[in-house]
PDB file of C-alpha atoms and ligand atoms in Angstrom:
ATOM      1  CA  MET A   1      87.512 109.351 119.450  1.00 63.00           C
ATOM      2  CA  THR A   2      90.705 110.907 120.422  1.00 78.00           C
ATOM      3  CA  GLU A   3      92.698 113.483 118.845  1.00 79.00           C
ATOM      4  CA  GLN A   4      95.644 110.822 118.618  1.00 80.00           C
ATOM      5  CA  SER A   5      93.543 108.282 116.788  1.00 82.00           C
ATOM      6  CA  LEU A   6      91.871 110.818 114.132  1.00 82.00           C
ATOM      7  CA  ASP A   7      95.446 111.917 113.724  1.00 84.00           C
ATOM      8  CA  ARG A   8      96.697 108.212 113.365  1.00 87.00           C
ATOM      9  CA  ALA A   9      93.472 107.837 110.730  1.00 90.00           C
ATOM     10  CA  ALA A  10      94.641 110.615 108.528  1.00 89.00           C
ATOM     11  CA  ARG A  11      98.356 109.543 108.237  1.00 91.00           C
ATOM     12  CA  HIS A  12      97.333 106.120 106.735  1.00 93.00           C
ATOM     13  CA  VAL A  13      94.407 107.656 104.747  1.00 92.00           C
ATOM     14  CA  LEU A  14      97.084 110.150 103.248  1.00 91.00           C
ATOM     15  CA  GLN A  15      99.721 106.849 103.059  1.00 94.00           C
ATOM     16  CA  ALA A  16      97.141 105.072 100.725  1.00 95.00           C
ATOM     17  CA  VAL A  17      96.605 108.090  98.621  1.00 93.00           C
ATOM     18  CA  MET A  18     100.598 107.893  98.068  1.00 93.00           C
ATOM     19  CA  VAL A  19     100.626 103.972  97.257  1.00 95.00           C
ATOM     20  CA  ARG A  20      97.622 104.207  94.521  1.00 95.00           C
ATOM     21  CA  ALA A  21      99.537 107.740  92.961  1.00 93.00           C
ATOM     22  CA  ALA A  22     102.394 105.055  92.712  1.00 92.00           C
ATOM     23  CA  VAL A  23     100.427 102.343  91.161  1.00 94.00           C
ATOM     24  CA  ALA A  24      99.148 104.684  88.981  1.00 92.00           C
ATOM     25  CA  GLY A  25     101.838 105.663  87.665  1.00 88.00           C
ATOM     26  CA  GLY A  26     103.789 102.684  87.172  1.00 89.00           C
ATOM     27  CA  ASP A  27     106.016 102.795  89.768  1.00 88.00           C
ATOM     28  CA  TYR A  28     104.768  99.883  91.815  1.00 92.00           C
ATOM     29  CA  PRO A  29     103.441  96.524  91.410  1.00 94.00           C
ATOM     30  CA  ALA A  30      99.604  96.926  90.935  1.00 96.00           C
ATOM     31  CA  MET A  31      98.870  93.826  93.274  1.00 96.00           C
ATOM     32  CA  THR A  32     101.201  94.339  95.581  1.00 95.00           C
ATOM     33  CA  GLY A  33     100.263  98.496  95.882  1.00 96.00           C
ATOM     34  CA  ARG A  34      96.216  97.842  95.931  1.00 96.00           C
ATOM     35  CA  ARG A  35      96.680  94.872  98.864  1.00 96.00           C
ATOM     36  CA  LEU A  36      99.277  97.475 100.792  1.00 97.00           C
ATOM     37  CA  ALA A  37      96.742 100.768 100.238  1.00 97.00           C
ATOM     38  CA  GLY A  38      93.527  98.490 101.211  1.00 96.00           C
ATOM     39  CA  GLN A  39      95.528  97.364 104.285  1.00 95.00           C
ATOM     40  CA  LEU A  40      96.067 101.505 105.165  1.00 95.00           C
ATOM     41  CA  ASP A  41      92.356 101.934 104.521  1.00 95.00           C
ATOM     42  CA  LEU A  42      91.397  99.393 107.326  1.00 94.00           C
ATOM     43  CA  ARG A  43      94.016 100.970 109.627  1.00 94.00           C
ATOM     44  CA  ALA A  44      92.721 104.332 109.071  1.00 93.00           C
ATOM     45  CA  ARG A  45      89.288 102.988 109.723  1.00 93.00           C
ATOM     46  CA  ALA A  46      90.243 101.103 112.564  1.00 92.00           C
ATOM     47  CA  GLU A  47      92.199 103.810 114.364  1.00 90.00           C
ATOM     48  CA  ALA A  48      89.070 106.184 113.550  1.00 89.00           C
ATOM     49  CA  ALA A  49      87.018 103.756 115.146  1.00 89.00           C
ATOM     50  CA  GLY A  50      89.526 103.775 118.282  1.00 86.00           C
ATOM     51  CA  ASN A  51      90.018 100.117 117.546  1.00 84.00           C
ATOM     52  CA  PRO A  52      93.856 100.221 116.542  1.00 77.00           C
ATOM     53  CA  VAL A  53      94.554  97.188 114.376  1.00 79.00           C
ATOM     54  CA  GLU A  54      96.500  94.272 115.143  1.00 75.00           C
ATOM     55  CA  ARG A  55      99.711  93.781 113.104  1.00 79.00           C
ATOM     56  CA  ALA A  56     100.578  97.198 112.895  1.00 85.00           C
ATOM     57  CA  ASP A  57     104.230  96.139 112.325  1.00 88.00           C
ATOM     58  CA  ALA A  58     103.838  93.976 109.748  1.00 91.00           C
ATOM     59  CA  GLY A  59     102.219  96.892 107.835  1.00 92.00           C
ATOM     60  CA  ASP A  60     104.774  99.001 109.027  1.00 95.00           C
ATOM     61  CA  ARG A  61     107.424  96.763 107.490  1.00 96.00           C
ATOM     62  CA  ALA A  62     104.899  96.682 104.639  1.00 95.00           C
ATOM     63  CA  LEU A  63     104.888 100.835 104.571  1.00 96.00           C
ATOM     64  CA  CYS A  64     108.959 100.861 104.468  1.00 96.00           C
ATOM     65  CA  ALA A  65     109.407  98.330 101.472  1.00 95.00           C
ATOM     66  CA  PHE A  66     107.135 100.169  99.621  1.00 95.00           C
ATOM     67  CA  LEU A  67     109.082 103.197 100.223  1.00 95.00           C
ATOM     68  CA  ALA A  68     112.155 102.188  99.557  1.00 92.00           C
ATOM     69  CA  THR A  69     111.126 100.948  96.120  1.00 92.00           C
ATOM     70  CA  ILE A  70     109.577 103.896  95.113  1.00 91.00           C
ATOM     71  CA  LEU A  71     112.827 105.699  96.135  1.00 90.00           C
ATOM     72  CA  SER A  72     114.530 103.229  94.091  1.00 89.00           C
ATOM     73  CA  ARG A  73     112.325 104.194  91.106  1.00 86.00           C
ATOM     74  CA  ARG A  74     111.396 108.162  91.049  1.00 78.00           C
ATOM     75  CA  GLY A  75     113.854 110.948  91.826  1.00 66.00           C
ATOM     76  CA  PRO A  76     113.829 113.543  94.504  1.00 61.00           C
ATOM     77  CA  ASP A  77     110.344 114.541  94.218  1.00 69.00           C
ATOM     78  CA  VAL A  78     108.564 111.429  96.182  1.00 71.00           C
ATOM     79  CA  HIS A  79     106.006 114.072  97.787  1.00 71.00           C
ATOM     80  CA  ASP A  80     104.350 114.619  94.468  1.00 78.00           C
ATOM     81  CA  TYR A  81     102.645 111.857  95.159  1.00 85.00           C
ATOM     82  CA  LEU A  82     100.455 113.860  97.303  1.00 84.00           C
ATOM     83  CA  THR A  83      99.754 116.429  94.880  1.00 82.00           C
ATOM     84  CA  GLY A  84      96.138 117.222  95.646  1.00 84.00           C
ATOM     85  CA  ALA A  85      96.464 115.954  98.653  1.00 86.00           C
ATOM     86  CA  PHE A  86      98.156 118.867 100.436  1.00 87.00           C
ATOM     87  CA  GLY A  87      98.384 122.541 100.127  1.00 89.00           C
ATOM     88  CA  TYR A  88     101.809 124.213 100.738  1.00 90.00           C
ATOM     89  CA  ARG A  89     102.618 126.720 103.254  1.00 93.00           C
ATOM     90  CA  PRO A  90     105.186 129.458 102.408  1.00 94.00           C
ATOM     91  CA  GLU A  91     108.706 128.247 103.017  1.00 93.00           C
ATOM     92  CA  ARG A  92     110.703 129.789 105.869  1.00 95.00           C
ATOM     93  CA  ALA A  93     113.930 129.687 107.628  1.00 97.00           C
ATOM     94  CA  THR A  94     114.401 127.297 109.845  1.00 96.00           C
ATOM     95  CA  GLY A  95     118.160 128.050 111.423  1.00 96.00           C
ATOM     96  CA  LEU A  96     119.011 124.620 110.623  1.00 95.00           C
ATOM     97  CA  ARG A  97     121.955 123.168 108.460  1.00 94.00           C
ATOM     98  CA  HIS A  98     122.233 120.503 106.217  1.00 92.00           C
ATOM     99  CA  HIS A  99     125.139 118.019 106.514  1.00 88.00           C
ATOM    100  CA  CYS A 100     126.876 120.290 103.661  1.00 89.00           C
ATOM    101  CA  GLY A 101     126.410 123.161 105.521  1.00 91.00           C
ATOM    102  CA  ARG A 102     124.110 124.861 103.613  1.00 94.00           C
ATOM    103  CA  GLU A 103     120.641 126.472 104.984  1.00 96.00           C
ATOM    104  CA  LEU A 104     117.967 124.102 105.455  1.00 97.00           C
ATOM    105  CA  LEU A 105     114.675 125.761 104.301  1.00 97.00           C
ATOM    106  CA  GLY A 106     111.093 124.581 105.878  1.00 97.00           C
ATOM    107  CA  ILE A 107     107.994 124.158 104.028  1.00 95.00           C
ATOM    108  CA  GLU A 108     104.819 122.456 106.232  1.00 95.00           C
ATOM    109  CA  LEU A 109     102.751 120.734 103.724  1.00 91.00           C
ATOM    110  CA  VAL A 110      99.474 120.461 104.997  1.00 92.00           C
ATOM    111  CA  PRO A 111      96.992 117.464 104.750  1.00 89.00           C
ATOM    112  CA  HIS A 112      93.519 118.750 103.259  1.00 88.00           C
ATOM    113  CA  TRP A 113      91.656 116.606 105.944  1.00 81.00           C
ATOM    114  CA  ALA A 114      94.282 117.308 109.007  1.00 83.00           C
ATOM    115  CA  PRO A 115      94.876 121.033 108.432  1.00 87.00           C
ATOM    116  CA  SER A 116      96.678 120.511 112.333  1.00 87.00           C
ATOM    117  CA  ARG A 117      98.945 117.868 111.335  1.00 88.00           C
ATOM    118  CA  PRO A 118     101.137 119.470 108.317  1.00 92.00           C
ATOM    119  CA  ARG A 119     104.107 117.119 107.208  1.00 92.00           C
ATOM    120  CA  GLU A 120     107.363 119.317 107.106  1.00 94.00           C
ATOM    121  CA  LEU A 121     109.700 119.082 103.928  1.00 94.00           C
ATOM    122  CA  TYR A 122     113.233 120.516 104.576  1.00 96.00           C
ATOM    123  CA  ILE A 123     114.804 122.227 101.263  1.00 95.00           C
ATOM    124  CA  CYS A 124     118.867 121.984 101.530  1.00 94.00           C
ATOM    125  CA  GLU A 125     119.587 125.247  99.198  1.00 93.00           C
ATOM    126  CA  ARG A 126     121.966 123.750  97.402  1.00 91.00           C
ATOM    127  CA  CYS A 127     121.129 119.746  97.520  1.00 89.00           C
ATOM    128  CA  GLY A 128     117.425 120.106  97.037  1.00 90.00           C
ATOM    129  CA  PRO A 129     114.678 117.952  98.834  1.00 91.00           C
ATOM    130  CA  ALA A 130     116.757 116.799 102.250  1.00 94.00           C
ATOM    131  CA  TYR A 131     114.177 115.767 104.673  1.00 95.00           C
ATOM    132  CA  SER A 132     110.308 114.615 104.605  1.00 94.00           C
ATOM    133  CA  LEU A 133     108.908 114.293 108.151  1.00 95.00           C
ATOM    134  CA  PRO A 134     106.000 113.699 109.809  1.00 93.00           C
ATOM    135  CA  HIS A 135     103.976 116.294 112.173  1.00 91.00           C
ATOM    136  CA  GLY A 136     105.920 116.127 115.280  1.00 90.00           C
ATOM    137  CA  PHE A 137     109.003 114.414 114.142  1.00 93.00           C
ATOM    138  CA  ALA A 138     112.209 116.599 114.828  1.00 95.00           C
ATOM    139  CA  PRO A 139     114.732 116.969 111.930  1.00 96.00           C
ATOM    140  CA  PRO A 140     117.981 114.748 112.450  1.00 96.00           C
ATOM    141  CA  SER A 141     120.686 115.728 115.057  1.00 94.00           C
ATOM    142  CA  ARG A 142     123.655 114.856 112.853  1.00 93.00           C
ATOM    143  CA  LEU A 143     123.477 113.428 109.271  1.00 92.00           C
ATOM    144  CA  LEU A 144     126.561 112.061 108.197  1.00 90.00           C
ATOM    145  CA  VAL A 145     127.670 110.981 104.376  1.00 87.00           C
ATOM    146  CA  GLY A 146     130.773 108.615 104.474  1.00 83.00           C
ATOM    147  CA  PRO A 147     131.801 107.048 101.310  1.00 79.00           C
ATOM    148  CA  THR A 148     130.600 103.864 101.990  1.00 83.00           C
ATOM    149  CA  ALA A 149     127.289 104.862 104.481  1.00 89.00           C
ATOM    150  CA  LEU A 150     124.729 107.477 105.257  1.00 92.00           C
ATOM    151  CA  ARG A 151     124.414 107.826 109.156  1.00 95.00           C
ATOM    152  CA  VAL A 152     121.389 109.672 110.636  1.00 96.00           C
ATOM    153  CA  GLU A 153     121.159 110.314 114.074  1.00 97.00           C
ATOM    154  CA  PHE A 154     117.418 111.407 115.269  1.00 97.00           C
ATOM    155  CA  ASN A 155     117.015 114.074 118.081  1.00 95.00           C
ATOM    156  CA  ALA A 156     115.325 112.045 120.235  1.00 95.00           C
ATOM    157  CA  PRO A 157     115.593 108.076 120.698  1.00 97.00           C
ATOM    158  CA  LEU A 158     112.966 106.341 118.935  1.00 96.00           C
ATOM    159  CA  ALA A 159     109.634 105.347 121.497  1.00 93.00           C
ATOM    160  CA  GLN A 160     109.091 101.809 119.672  1.00 91.00           C
ATOM    161  CA  ARG A 161     109.982  99.239 117.453  1.00 94.00           C
ATOM    162  CA  SER A 162     110.431 101.089 113.883  1.00 97.00           C
ATOM    163  CA  TRP A 163     111.795  99.920 110.145  1.00 97.00           C
ATOM    164  CA  PHE A 164     114.184 101.404 107.743  1.00 97.00           C
ATOM    165  CA  ALA A 165     115.347 100.879 104.394  1.00 95.00           C
ATOM    166  CA  ALA A 166     117.121 102.815 101.523  1.00 91.00           C
ATOM    167  CA  SER A 167     117.973 103.107  98.131  1.00 88.00           C
ATOM    168  CA  ARG A 168     120.131 104.810  95.671  1.00 86.00           C
ATOM    169  CA  GLN A 169     117.529 107.116  93.639  1.00 85.00           C
ATOM    170  CA  PRO A 170     117.577 108.095  90.050  1.00 81.00           C
ATOM    171  CA  ILE A 171     117.370 111.343  88.776  1.00 75.00           C
ATOM    172  CA  GLY A 172     116.001 110.346  85.275  1.00 69.00           C
ATOM    173  CA  GLY A 173     117.729 107.121  83.982  1.00 67.00           C
ATOM    174  CA  HIS A 174     116.517 103.448  85.033  1.00 75.00           C
ATOM    175  CA  PRO A 175     115.570 101.982  88.205  1.00 79.00           C
ATOM    176  CA  GLU A 176     117.622 101.499  91.440  1.00 82.00           C
ATOM    177  CA  HIS A 177     117.657  98.079  93.661  1.00 84.00           C
ATOM    178  CA  PRO A 178     116.450  99.348  97.279  1.00 87.00           C
ATOM    179  CA  LEU A 179     117.516  97.708 100.231  1.00 87.00           C
ATOM    180  CA  LEU A 180     115.214  95.006 102.331  1.00 91.00           C
ATOM    181  CA  PRO A 181     113.394  96.552 105.115  1.00 95.00           C
ATOM    182  CA  ARG A 182     115.640  96.251 108.815  1.00 96.00           C
ATOM    183  CA  ALA A 183     114.219  96.590 112.131  1.00 97.00           C
ATOM    184  CA  LEU A 184     115.487  99.109 114.617  1.00 97.00           C
ATOM    185  CA  ALA A 185     114.498  98.129 118.499  1.00 97.00           C
ATOM    186  CA  PRO A 186     113.160 100.716 120.879  1.00 96.00           C
ATOM    187  CA  GLY A 187     115.219 102.985 122.292  1.00 97.00           C
ATOM    188  CA  ALA A 188     117.593 103.584 119.063  1.00 98.00           C
ATOM    189  CA  GLU A 189     119.372 107.083 118.360  1.00 98.00           C
ATOM    190  CA  ALA A 190     120.391 106.628 114.623  1.00 98.00           C
ATOM    191  CA  LEU A 191     119.966 104.277 111.486  1.00 97.00           C
ATOM    192  CA  GLU A 192     122.775 103.655 109.283  1.00 96.00           C
ATOM    193  CA  VAL A 193     123.175 101.965 105.942  1.00 92.00           C
ATOM    194  CA  ARG A 194     125.477 101.230 103.353  1.00 87.00           C
ATOM    195  CA  ILE A 195     125.681 103.133 100.046  1.00 80.00           C
ATOM    196  CA  PRO A 196     125.885 100.512  97.394  1.00 72.00           C
ATOM    197  CA  THR A 197     129.012 101.589  95.118  1.00 69.00           C
ATOM    198  CA  ALA A 198     127.665  99.461  92.013  1.00 63.00           C
ATOM    199  CA  ALA A 199     125.309 102.195  89.840  1.00 61.00           C
ATOM    200  CA  GLY A 200     124.095 102.753  86.163  1.00 64.00           C
ATOM    201  CA  PRO A 201     124.784 105.751  84.281  1.00 67.00           C
ATOM    202  CA  GLY A 202     123.362 108.964  85.313  1.00 68.00           C
ATOM    203  CA  LEU A 203     123.299 111.813  88.377  1.00 71.00           C
ATOM    204  CA  ARG A 204     122.033 109.768  91.422  1.00 76.00           C
ATOM    205  CA  ARG A 205     120.517 110.745  95.283  1.00 84.00           C
ATOM    206  CA  PHE A 206     120.777 108.056  98.149  1.00 88.00           C
ATOM    207  CA  ALA A 207     117.797 108.051 100.326  1.00 92.00           C
ATOM    208  CA  ALA A 208     116.471 106.370 103.530  1.00 95.00           C
ATOM    209  CA  ALA A 209     112.817 105.471 104.951  1.00 96.00           C
ATOM    210  CA  LEU A 210     112.104 105.247 108.189  1.00 97.00           C
ATOM    211  CA  VAL A 211     108.181 104.117 109.347  1.00 97.00           C
ATOM    212  CA  VAL A 212     108.180 104.985 113.035  1.00 93.00           C
ATOM    213  CA  ASP A 213     104.401 104.787 114.774  1.00 87.00           C
ATOM    214  CA  GLY A 214     102.688 104.234 111.679  1.00 90.00           C
ATOM    215  CA  ASP A 215     104.126 107.203 109.850  1.00 94.00           C
ATOM    216  CA  TYR A 216     107.041 107.883 107.525  1.00 95.00           C
ATOM    217  CA  ALA A 217     110.237 110.039 107.309  1.00 96.00           C
ATOM    218  CA  ILE A 218     112.244 110.387 104.486  1.00 95.00           C
ATOM    219  CA  PHE A 219     116.420 111.605 104.302  1.00 95.00           C
ATOM    220  CA  GLN A 220     117.878 112.454 101.259  1.00 92.00           C
ATOM    221  CA  VAL A 221     121.221 113.625  99.936  1.00 89.00           C
ATOM    222  CA  PRO A 222     123.226 114.030  96.818  1.00 84.00           C
ATOM    223  CA  ASP A 223     125.216 110.890  95.692  1.00 76.00           C
ATOM    224  CA  THR A 224     128.420 111.725  94.590  1.00 65.00           C
ATOM    225  CA  ILE A 225     130.510 108.881  94.689  1.00 48.00           C
TER     226      ILE A 225
HETATM  227 ZN1  LIG X   1     122.905 119.905 101.161  1.00 86.54          ZN
END
Protein backbone atom coordinates (compact mmCIF):
# COMPACT_ATOMS: atom_id res chain seq x y z
CA MET A 1 0.00 0.00 0.00
CA THR A 2 1.54 3.28 -1.08
CA GLU A 3 1.21 6.67 0.55
CA GLN A 4 -0.57 7.83 -2.59
CA SER A 5 -3.22 5.10 -2.39
CA LEU A 6 -3.80 5.89 1.30
CA ASP A 7 -4.18 9.55 0.39
CA ARG A 8 -6.76 8.67 -2.24
CA ALA A 9 -8.61 6.40 0.19
CA ALA A 10 -8.70 9.15 2.84
CA ARG A 11 -10.12 11.73 0.44
CA HIS A 12 -12.98 9.41 -0.58
CA VAL A 13 -13.78 8.64 3.08
CA LEU A 14 -14.03 12.37 3.69
CA GLN A 15 -16.22 12.87 0.62
CA ALA A 16 -18.57 10.11 1.80
CA VAL A 17 -18.88 11.88 5.17
CA MET A 18 -19.72 15.10 3.33
CA VAL A 19 -22.37 13.44 1.14
CA ARG A 20 -24.05 11.73 4.09
CA ALA A 21 -24.08 15.02 6.03
CA ALA A 22 -25.72 16.75 3.09
CA VAL A 23 -28.39 14.02 2.93
CA ALA A 24 -28.94 14.23 6.70
CA GLY A 25 -29.28 18.00 6.39
CA GLY A 26 -31.94 17.67 3.71
CA ASP A 27 -29.72 19.33 1.12
CA TYR A 28 -29.36 16.37 -1.21
CA PRO A 29 -31.81 13.65 -2.39
CA ALA A 30 -31.53 10.67 -0.04
CA MET A 31 -31.47 7.88 -2.60
CA THR A 32 -28.94 9.54 -4.94
CA GLY A 33 -26.84 10.63 -1.98
CA ARG A 34 -26.71 7.19 -0.39
CA ARG A 35 -25.72 5.66 -3.72
CA LEU A 36 -22.94 8.23 -4.18
CA ALA A 37 -21.70 7.76 -0.61
CA GLY A 38 -21.65 3.99 -1.15
CA GLN A 39 -19.63 4.44 -4.35
CA LEU A 40 -17.17 6.65 -2.46
CA ASP A 41 -16.85 3.99 0.26
CA LEU A 42 -16.05 1.45 -2.45
CA ARG A 43 -13.48 3.75 -4.02
CA ALA A 44 -11.87 4.27 -0.61
CA ARG A 45 -11.66 0.54 0.08
CA ALA A 46 -10.35 -0.19 -3.41
CA GLU A 47 -7.68 2.51 -3.15
CA ALA A 48 -6.63 1.33 0.31
CA ALA A 49 -6.25 -2.17 -1.13
CA GLY A 50 -4.16 -0.83 -3.99
CA ASN A 51 -6.80 -1.62 -6.62
CA PRO A 52 -8.23 1.64 -7.98
CA VAL A 53 -11.78 1.25 -9.23
CA GLU A 54 -12.69 1.32 -12.87
CA ARG A 55 -14.97 4.10 -14.05
CA ALA A 56 -13.25 6.60 -11.76
CA ASP A 57 -14.13 9.28 -14.30
CA ALA A 58 -17.86 8.57 -13.85
CA GLY A 59 -17.36 8.79 -10.09
CA ASP A 60 -15.64 12.15 -10.45
CA ARG A 61 -18.53 13.42 -12.56
CA ALA A 62 -21.06 12.26 -9.93
CA LEU A 63 -19.09 13.99 -7.18
CA CYS A 64 -18.99 17.16 -9.26
CA ALA A 65 -22.78 17.05 -9.75
CA PHE A 66 -23.19 16.61 -5.99
CA LEU A 67 -20.98 19.62 -5.27
CA ALA A 68 -22.88 21.82 -7.72
CA THR A 69 -26.15 20.84 -6.05
CA ILE A 70 -25.03 21.58 -2.53
CA LEU A 71 -23.50 24.87 -3.65
CA SER A 72 -26.93 25.77 -5.03
CA ARG A 73 -28.66 24.96 -1.75
CA ARG A 74 -26.23 26.16 0.83
CA GLY A 75 -24.35 29.34 1.55
CA PRO A 76 -20.61 29.82 1.54
CA ASP A 77 -19.67 27.41 4.30
CA VAL A 78 -19.94 24.11 2.48
CA HIS A 79 -17.06 22.71 4.54
CA ASP A 80 -19.39 22.74 7.56
CA TYR A 81 -20.58 19.36 6.32
CA LEU A 82 -17.25 18.08 7.57
CA THR A 83 -17.53 19.37 11.12
CA GLY A 84 -16.19 16.66 13.39
CA ALA A 85 -14.10 15.10 10.64
CA PHE A 86 -11.56 17.95 10.58
CA GLY A 87 -9.42 19.87 12.98
CA TYR A 88 -8.68 23.51 12.16
CA ARG A 89 -5.17 24.93 12.37
CA PRO A 90 -4.75 28.63 13.20
CA GLU A 91 -5.18 31.03 10.31
CA ARG A 92 -2.02 32.42 8.74
CA ALA A 93 -1.06 35.09 6.25
CA THR A 94 -0.56 33.71 2.73
CA GLY A 95 0.84 36.77 0.99
CA LEU A 96 -1.85 36.23 -1.67
CA ARG A 97 -4.72 38.47 -2.65
CA HIS A 98 -8.25 37.72 -3.77
CA HIS A 99 -9.54 39.12 -7.08
CA CYS A 100 -11.02 42.02 -5.07
CA GLY A 101 -7.52 43.06 -4.02
CA ARG A 102 -7.81 42.18 -0.33
CA GLU A 103 -5.64 39.70 1.51
CA LEU A 104 -6.29 35.98 1.65
CA LEU A 105 -5.79 34.16 4.93
CA GLY A 106 -5.14 30.43 4.92
CA ILE A 107 -6.56 27.84 7.30
CA GLU A 108 -5.54 24.20 7.14
CA LEU A 109 -8.38 21.73 7.62
CA VAL A 110 -6.78 18.58 9.00
CA PRO A 111 -8.67 15.29 8.50
CA HIS A 112 -8.47 13.32 11.73
CA TRP A 113 -7.53 10.16 9.86
CA ALA A 114 -5.10 11.79 7.42
CA PRO A 115 -3.36 14.53 9.41
CA SER A 116 -0.46 14.76 6.98
CA ARG A 117 -2.79 15.71 4.10
CA PRO A 118 -4.67 18.83 5.21
CA ARG A 119 -7.00 20.65 2.85
CA GLU A 120 -6.52 24.38 2.64
CA LEU A 121 -9.28 26.93 3.09
CA TYR A 122 -8.56 30.46 1.87
CA ILE A 123 -10.59 33.27 3.40
CA CYS A 124 -10.67 36.75 1.88
CA GLU A 125 -10.67 39.43 4.55
CA ARG A 126 -13.43 41.20 2.62
CA CYS A 127 -15.43 38.48 0.83
CA GLY A 128 -15.18 35.53 3.25
CA PRO A 129 -14.59 31.96 1.94
CA ALA A 130 -12.69 32.13 -1.34
CA TYR A 131 -11.06 28.77 -2.11
CA SER A 132 -11.32 25.31 -0.61
CA LEU A 133 -8.47 23.27 -2.06
CA PRO A 134 -7.16 19.71 -1.88
CA HIS A 135 -3.79 19.14 -0.28
CA GLY A 136 -1.07 20.27 -2.67
CA PHE A 137 -3.41 22.06 -5.11
CA ALA A 138 -2.10 25.59 -5.55
CA PRO A 139 -4.48 28.57 -5.43
CA PRO A 140 -5.50 29.97 -8.81
CA SER A 141 -2.91 32.13 -10.53
CA ARG A 142 -5.74 34.46 -11.51
CA LEU A 143 -9.46 34.69 -10.89
CA LEU A 144 -11.51 37.00 -13.07
CA VAL A 145 -15.08 38.02 -12.30
CA GLY A 146 -16.75 39.71 -15.24
CA PRO A 147 -20.34 40.85 -15.56
CA THR A 148 -21.34 37.52 -17.09
CA ALA A 149 -18.61 34.98 -16.35
CA LEU A 150 -16.21 33.68 -13.75
CA ARG A 151 -12.82 32.54 -15.00
CA VAL A 152 -10.45 30.58 -12.78
CA GLU A 153 -6.91 30.23 -14.13
CA PHE A 154 -5.02 27.33 -12.60
CA ASN A 155 -1.51 27.57 -11.27
CA ALA A 156 -0.50 24.63 -13.47
CA PRO A 157 -2.22 22.77 -16.33
CA LEU A 158 -4.45 19.93 -15.12
CA ALA A 159 -2.68 16.62 -15.49
CA GLN A 160 -5.81 14.66 -16.29
CA ARG A 161 -9.41 14.84 -17.41
CA SER A 162 -11.46 16.70 -14.80
CA TRP A 163 -14.99 17.94 -14.20
CA PHE A 164 -16.35 21.31 -13.19
CA ALA A 165 -19.74 22.79 -12.43
CA ALA A 166 -21.02 25.95 -10.82
CA SER A 167 -23.95 27.57 -9.13
CA ARG A 168 -25.11 30.72 -7.50
CA GLN A 169 -25.14 30.20 -3.74
CA PRO A 170 -27.96 31.44 -1.57
CA ILE A 171 -27.12 33.27 1.63
CA GLY A 172 -30.36 32.32 3.26
CA GLY A 173 -33.26 32.40 0.84
CA HIS A 174 -34.30 29.90 -1.74
CA PRO A 175 -32.20 27.30 -3.55
CA GLU A 176 -30.63 28.09 -6.91
CA HIS A 177 -30.28 25.97 -10.05
CA PRO A 178 -26.85 24.35 -10.45
CA LEU A 179 -25.16 24.08 -13.82
CA LEU A 180 -24.47 20.59 -15.14
CA PRO A 181 -20.93 19.21 -14.86
CA ARG A 182 -18.68 19.75 -17.87
CA ALA A 183 -15.44 17.98 -18.65
CA LEU A 184 -12.03 19.60 -18.89
CA ALA A 185 -9.42 17.87 -21.03
CA PRO A 186 -5.95 17.09 -19.69
CA GLY A 187 -3.77 20.16 -20.01
CA ALA A 188 -6.63 22.60 -19.32
CA GLU A 189 -5.29 25.82 -17.84
CA ALA A 190 -8.55 27.43 -16.73
CA LEU A 191 -12.26 26.95 -16.23
CA GLU A 192 -14.81 29.51 -17.25
CA VAL A 193 -18.49 29.53 -16.31
CA ARG A 194 -21.31 31.84 -17.19
CA ILE A 195 -22.87 33.57 -14.22
CA PRO A 196 -26.65 33.28 -14.51
CA THR A 197 -28.42 36.62 -14.57
CA ALA A 198 -31.86 35.55 -13.32
CA ALA A 199 -32.01 35.15 -9.54
CA GLY A 200 -34.51 35.33 -6.75
CA PRO A 201 -34.43 37.81 -3.90
CA GLY A 202 -31.63 37.94 -1.37
CA LEU A 203 -27.87 38.13 -1.36
CA ARG A 204 -26.00 35.64 -3.46
CA ARG A 205 -22.54 34.31 -3.98
CA PHE A 206 -21.26 32.39 -6.98
CA ALA A 207 -19.11 29.29 -6.79
CA ALA A 208 -17.44 26.82 -9.13
CA ALA A 209 -16.48 23.28 -8.14
CA LEU A 210 -13.67 21.35 -9.81
CA VAL A 211 -13.12 17.61 -9.38
CA VAL A 212 -9.63 16.57 -10.38
CA ASP A 213 -7.99 13.23 -9.74
CA GLY A 214 -10.75 12.19 -7.33
CA ASP A 215 -10.52 15.29 -5.16
CA TYR A 216 -12.34 18.61 -5.25
CA ALA A 217 -11.69 22.32 -5.22
CA ILE A 218 -14.24 25.10 -4.72
CA PHE A 219 -13.79 28.72 -5.84
CA GLN A 220 -16.20 31.30 -4.42
CA VAL A 221 -16.84 34.97 -5.15
CA PRO A 222 -19.47 37.47 -4.06
CA ASP A 223 -22.16 37.98 -6.67
CA THR A 224 -22.69 41.67 -6.99
CA ILE A 225 -24.75 41.67 -10.18
ZN1 LIG B 1 -12.26 39.21 -1.83
